[in-house]
Amino acid sequence: MGLGKSYFFIGIGGSGMMPLAMILAGRGAAVAGSDRSLDQGRVPAKFAALEALGIALHPQDGSGINSSEQIVIASAAIEPTVPDRVAAERVGARLLSRAELLSQLFNDSRVRVGVAGTSGKSTVTGMIAWILHATGHEPTVMNGAVMKNFATPDAPFASALVGGGDVFVSEVDESDGSIALYHPTIAVLNNVSHDHKSMAELRVLFGDFLARAGDAGGTTIVNADDAEALALHTARAPDYAGSFSIGGTPTPLNFVADNIVEEPFAISFDLIDATMPVGRVRLKVPGRHNVANALAALMAACAAGVALPDAMAAIEGFAGLKRRFDLIGEAGGVAVIDDFGHNPDKIGATLDTLHAFPGRLLILFQPHGYGPLKMMRDELVDSLAARLAPGDLLILPDPVYQGGTVTREVTSADIVADLAARGAPARYIADRADAAALLVREAQPGDRIIVMGARDDTLSQLAADMLAALAARPLSDTPIANP
């Protein structure tokens, strides 16, 4: 990959850019970058962590790009008018997208584990990473979320892992079509649902992804409980089929979970391998969706050479991901959870997990953009309306906006109006701070506050601030729970 070259990342703090920069730096490449959030003074700890890895940071004003020898990587969110893009073109530097660079690193590896699907990619990737690491396979891992197992006080933003083995594990993105660049030897498909693209487009992208692994004699692994994923598997890679289920779907299955027992922050199940009981697994992350994620990860790890008993023992040590049902703390009898839920499937999985136990839900959901709201409007409203209980409260502030041009055809107020028409307990409060303050005032012992949204690192700080505000409430200001 020419790691002796110099790489410059425009938007280096992004969830897809930062781990890629970390992998290159870990392999000895010269890495530099810029970010709008750095210039705005947002999330300084993230950029301090990058500098600690020897990555040079520059203002996003073009000053860091001054040679045609540099390879410049720009995320999809970077517009052509951004000064760094202009500077790259002026000096004649080679320009790559994030996906182009990542897919080159991925495709150059001997064992290539690609994790795809509308939801669950980061968790499955993290689970596979931990199993492979714990069993001595030294994987290189590209994740879109911080993996708690690898985070330390000196390296708190562990969304990447640089290993000396021959396995490269990466989540692959369908939202921009870049999944077409990846050639996995082990292809995992969790689910297929409407998010960034139409279903017709998704069927082509995910189907081709499975077929590339199958055509190369590799392994394909799909969630048989998802009708779309199963149909693609049957149609595009039938000879290399591996599937899993938490419902015992009547198809030829490899792994099935049975006797599932839920806990507030854990879950356990019996693993059955091709009709043969194997043993019991207990996860440190809750929710039935995480049982499905675990089955996918166990199958992928076994396909990469891990013995099943070793994989089962290792996955019990998986600590989860930051911002995936992440319990920030509890104060005054109120739990605060930080969650990446931002599309109908992810939000639905989190709310289902929470409603498996008593306590009302106070939800602050900040949409991750106006475009996604327009694309997933109907499915989002259906998902929320079906899951909000009468005592719950959902508040939507305005979507995250970090600059650039944007068309505001569908707004948070529109989503709330749709929900109100369905009788769902939802409110629109434009300012996020005002929305958070209202939820803190309303919270009663036994409630769960959930902060949801994507593409905004400050949401985690908001959740921490809400916990601090709960802890600081005078006892006389604490609402009395309904009897």
PDB file of N, CA, C and O in Angstrom, residues 144-171:
ATOM      1  N   GLY A 144     -16.384   1.419  13.114  1.00  0.00           N
ATOM      2  CA  GLY A 144     -16.928   2.774  13.151  1.00  0.00           C
ATOM      3  C   GLY A 144     -17.276   3.226  14.547  1.00  0.00           C
ATOM      4  O   GLY A 144     -17.881   4.282  14.718  1.00  0.00           O
ATOM      5  N   ALA A 145     -16.921   2.428  15.554  1.00  0.00           N
ATOM      6  CA  ALA A 145     -17.221   2.763  16.939  1.00  0.00           C
ATOM      7  C   ALA A 145     -16.054   2.362  17.822  1.00  0.00           C
ATOM      8  O   ALA A 145     -15.255   1.496  17.467  1.00  0.00           O
ATOM      9  N   VAL A 146     -15.978   2.975  18.981  1.00  0.00           N
ATOM     10  CA  VAL A 146     -14.920   2.660  19.944  1.00  0.00           C
ATOM     11  C   VAL A 146     -15.222   1.315  20.594  1.00  0.00           C
ATOM     12  O   VAL A 146     -16.309   1.094  21.137  1.00  0.00           O
ATOM     13  N   MET A 147     -14.255   0.408  20.541  1.00  0.00           N
ATOM     14  CA  MET A 147     -14.391  -0.923  21.127  1.00  0.00           C
ATOM     15  C   MET A 147     -13.872  -0.880  22.561  1.00  0.00           C
ATOM     16  O   MET A 147     -12.683  -0.672  22.799  1.00  0.00           O
ATOM     17  N   LYS A 148     -14.755  -1.076  23.517  1.00  0.00           N
ATOM     18  CA  LYS A 148     -14.395  -0.920  24.926  1.00  0.00           C
ATOM     19  C   LYS A 148     -13.269  -1.858  25.346  1.00  0.00           C
ATOM     20  O   LYS A 148     -12.459  -1.504  26.208  1.00  0.00           O
ATOM     21  N   ASN A 149     -13.210  -3.043  24.760  1.00  0.00           N
ATOM     22  CA  ASN A 149     -12.165  -3.988  25.136  1.00  0.00           C
ATOM     23  C   ASN A 149     -10.766  -3.460  24.869  1.00  0.00           C
ATOM     24  O   ASN A 149      -9.799  -3.870  25.521  1.00  0.00           O
ATOM     25  N   PHE A 150     -10.636  -2.577  23.905  1.00  0.00           N
ATOM     26  CA  PHE A 150      -9.313  -2.085  23.510  1.00  0.00           C
ATOM     27  C   PHE A 150      -9.055  -0.649  23.965  1.00  0.00           C
ATOM     28  O   PHE A 150      -7.966  -0.120  23.742  1.00  0.00           O
ATOM     29  N   ALA A 151     -10.055  -0.018  24.573  1.00  0.00           N
ATOM     30  CA  ALA A 151      -9.896   1.365  25.027  1.00  0.00           C
ATOM     31  C   ALA A 151      -9.144   1.394  26.359  1.00  0.00           C
ATOM     32  O   ALA A 151      -9.394   0.576  27.248  1.00  0.00           O
ATOM     33  N   THR A 152      -8.207   2.325  26.480  1.00  0.00           N
ATOM     34  CA  THR A 152      -7.441   2.532  27.712  1.00  0.00           C
ATOM     35  C   THR A 152      -7.406   4.023  27.999  1.00  0.00           C
ATOM     36  O   THR A 152      -7.722   4.839  27.130  1.00  0.00           O
ATOM     37  N   PRO A 153      -7.011   4.413  29.212  1.00  0.00           N
ATOM     38  CA  PRO A 153      -6.899   5.856  29.488  1.00  0.00           C
ATOM     39  C   PRO A 153      -5.965   6.565  28.520  1.00  0.00           C
ATOM     40  O   PRO A 153      -6.187   7.736  28.180  1.00  0.00           O
ATOM     41  N   ASP A 154      -4.931   5.872  28.043  1.00  0.00           N
ATOM     42  CA  ASP A 154      -4.001   6.488  27.104  1.00  0.00           C
ATOM     43  C   ASP A 154      -4.494   6.419  25.658  1.00  0.00           C
ATOM     44  O   ASP A 154      -3.996   7.145  24.800  1.00  0.00           O
ATOM     45  N   ALA A 155      -5.431   5.538  25.386  1.00  0.00           N
ATOM     46  CA  ALA A 155      -5.967   5.372  24.028  1.00  0.00           C
ATOM     47  C   ALA A 155      -7.480   5.193  24.119  1.00  0.00           C
ATOM     48  O   ALA A 155      -8.001   4.089  23.941  1.00  0.00           O
ATOM     49  N   PRO A 156      -8.199   6.280  24.423  1.00  0.00           N
ATOM     50  CA  PRO A 156      -9.641   6.147  24.672  1.00  0.00           C
ATOM     51  C   PRO A 156     -10.479   5.962  23.420  1.00  0.00           C
ATOM     52  O   PRO A 156     -11.637   5.576  23.513  1.00  0.00           O
ATOM     53  N   PHE A 157      -9.927   6.240  22.246  1.00  0.00           N
ATOM     54  CA  PHE A 157     -10.711   6.189  21.007  1.00  0.00           C
ATOM     55  C   PHE A 157     -10.288   4.981  20.169  1.00  0.00           C
ATOM     56  O   PHE A 157      -9.809   5.097  19.049  1.00  0.00           O
ATOM     57  N   ALA A 158     -10.504   3.795  20.747  1.00  0.00           N
ATOM     58  CA  ALA A 158     -10.025   2.559  20.131  1.00  0.00           C
ATOM     59  C   ALA A 158     -11.043   2.037  19.121  1.00  0.00           C
ATOM     60  O   ALA A 158     -11.687   1.012  19.337  1.00  0.00           O
ATOM     61  N   SER A 159     -11.164   2.713  18.011  1.00  0.00           N
ATOM     62  CA  SER A 159     -12.053   2.246  16.948  1.00  0.00           C
ATOM     63  C   SER A 159     -11.288   1.472  15.880  1.00  0.00           C
ATOM     64  O   SER A 159     -11.887   1.027  14.894  1.00  0.00           O
ATOM     65  N   ALA A 160      -9.994   1.306  16.080  1.00  0.00           N
ATOM     66  CA  ALA A 160      -9.164   0.523  15.162  1.00  0.00           C
ATOM     67  C   ALA A 160      -8.205  -0.334  15.966  1.00  0.00           C
ATOM     68  O   ALA A 160      -7.902  -0.038  17.125  1.00  0.00           O
ATOM     69  N   LEU A 161      -7.749  -1.394  15.329  1.00  0.00           N
ATOM     70  CA  LEU A 161      -6.770  -2.286  15.933  1.00  0.00           C
ATOM     71  C   LEU A 161      -5.767  -2.647  14.847  1.00  0.00           C
ATOM     72  O   LEU A 161      -6.156  -2.996  13.733  1.00  0.00           O
ATOM     73  N   VAL A 162      -4.493  -2.523  15.163  1.00  0.00           N
ATOM     74  CA  VAL A 162      -3.443  -2.879  14.211  1.00  0.00           C
ATOM     75  C   VAL A 162      -2.785  -4.153  14.697  1.00  0.00           C
ATOM     76  O   VAL A 162      -2.157  -4.184  15.752  1.00  0.00           O
ATOM     77  N   GLY A 163      -2.961  -5.240  13.935  1.00  0.00           N
ATOM     78  CA  GLY A 163      -2.427  -6.529  14.340  1.00  0.00           C
ATOM     79  C   GLY A 163      -1.395  -7.047  13.363  1.00  0.00           C
ATOM     80  O   GLY A 163      -1.316  -6.602  12.221  1.00  0.00           O
ATOM     81  N   GLY A 164      -0.638  -8.004  13.799  1.00  0.00           N
ATOM     82  CA  GLY A 164       0.409  -8.581  12.962  1.00  0.00           C
ATOM     83  C   GLY A 164      -0.019  -9.814  12.206  1.00  0.00           C
ATOM     84  O   GLY A 164       0.787 -10.404  11.484  1.00  0.00           O
ATOM     85  N   GLY A 165      -1.279 -10.232  12.367  1.00  0.00           N
ATOM     86  CA  GLY A 165      -1.762 -11.415  11.684  1.00  0.00           C
ATOM     87  C   GLY A 165      -2.202 -11.131  10.261  1.00  0.00           C
ATOM     88  O   GLY A 165      -2.021 -10.029   9.739  1.00  0.00           O
ATOM     89  N   ASP A 166      -2.823 -12.145   9.638  1.00  0.00           N
ATOM     90  CA  ASP A 166      -3.211 -12.006   8.235  1.00  0.00           C
ATOM     91  C   ASP A 166      -4.715 -11.810   8.064  1.00  0.00           C
ATOM     92  O   ASP A 166      -5.244 -11.977   6.976  1.00  0.00           O
ATOM     93  N   VAL A 167      -5.406 -11.443   9.155  1.00  0.00           N
ATOM     94  CA  VAL A 167      -6.845 -11.224   9.099  1.00  0.00           C
ATOM     95  C   VAL A 167      -7.139  -9.727   9.180  1.00  0.00           C
ATOM     96  O   VAL A 167      -6.632  -9.031  10.064  1.00  0.00           O
ATOM     97  N   PHE A 168      -7.962  -9.244   8.258  1.00  0.00           N
ATOM     98  CA  PHE A 168      -8.433  -7.862   8.274  1.00  0.00           C
ATOM     99  C   PHE A 168      -9.950  -7.910   8.412  1.00  0.00           C
ATOM    100  O   PHE A 168     -10.639  -8.508   7.594  1.00  0.00           O
ATOM    101  N   VAL A 169     -10.455  -7.288   9.484  1.00  0.00           N
ATOM    102  CA  VAL A 169     -11.894  -7.257   9.747  1.00  0.00           C
ATOM    103  C   VAL A 169     -12.380  -5.825   9.581  1.00  0.00           C
ATOM    104  O   VAL A 169     -11.808  -4.904  10.174  1.00  0.00           O
ATOM    105  N   SER A 170     -13.425  -5.633   8.804  1.00  0.00           N
ATOM    106  CA  SER A 170     -13.932  -4.279   8.596  1.00  0.00           C
ATOM    107  C   SER A 170     -15.430  -4.299   8.363  1.00  0.00           C
ATOM    108  O   SER A 170     -15.959  -5.183   7.691  1.00  0.00           O
ATOM    109  N   GLU A 171     -16.116  -3.314   8.944  1.00  0.00           N
ATOM    110  CA  GLU A 171     -17.487  -3.096   8.512  1.00  0.00           C
ATOM    111  C   GLU A 171     -17.435  -2.399   7.158  1.00  0.00           C
ATOM    112  O   GLU A 171     -16.519  -1.619   6.877  1.00  0.00           O
TER     113      GLU A 171
END
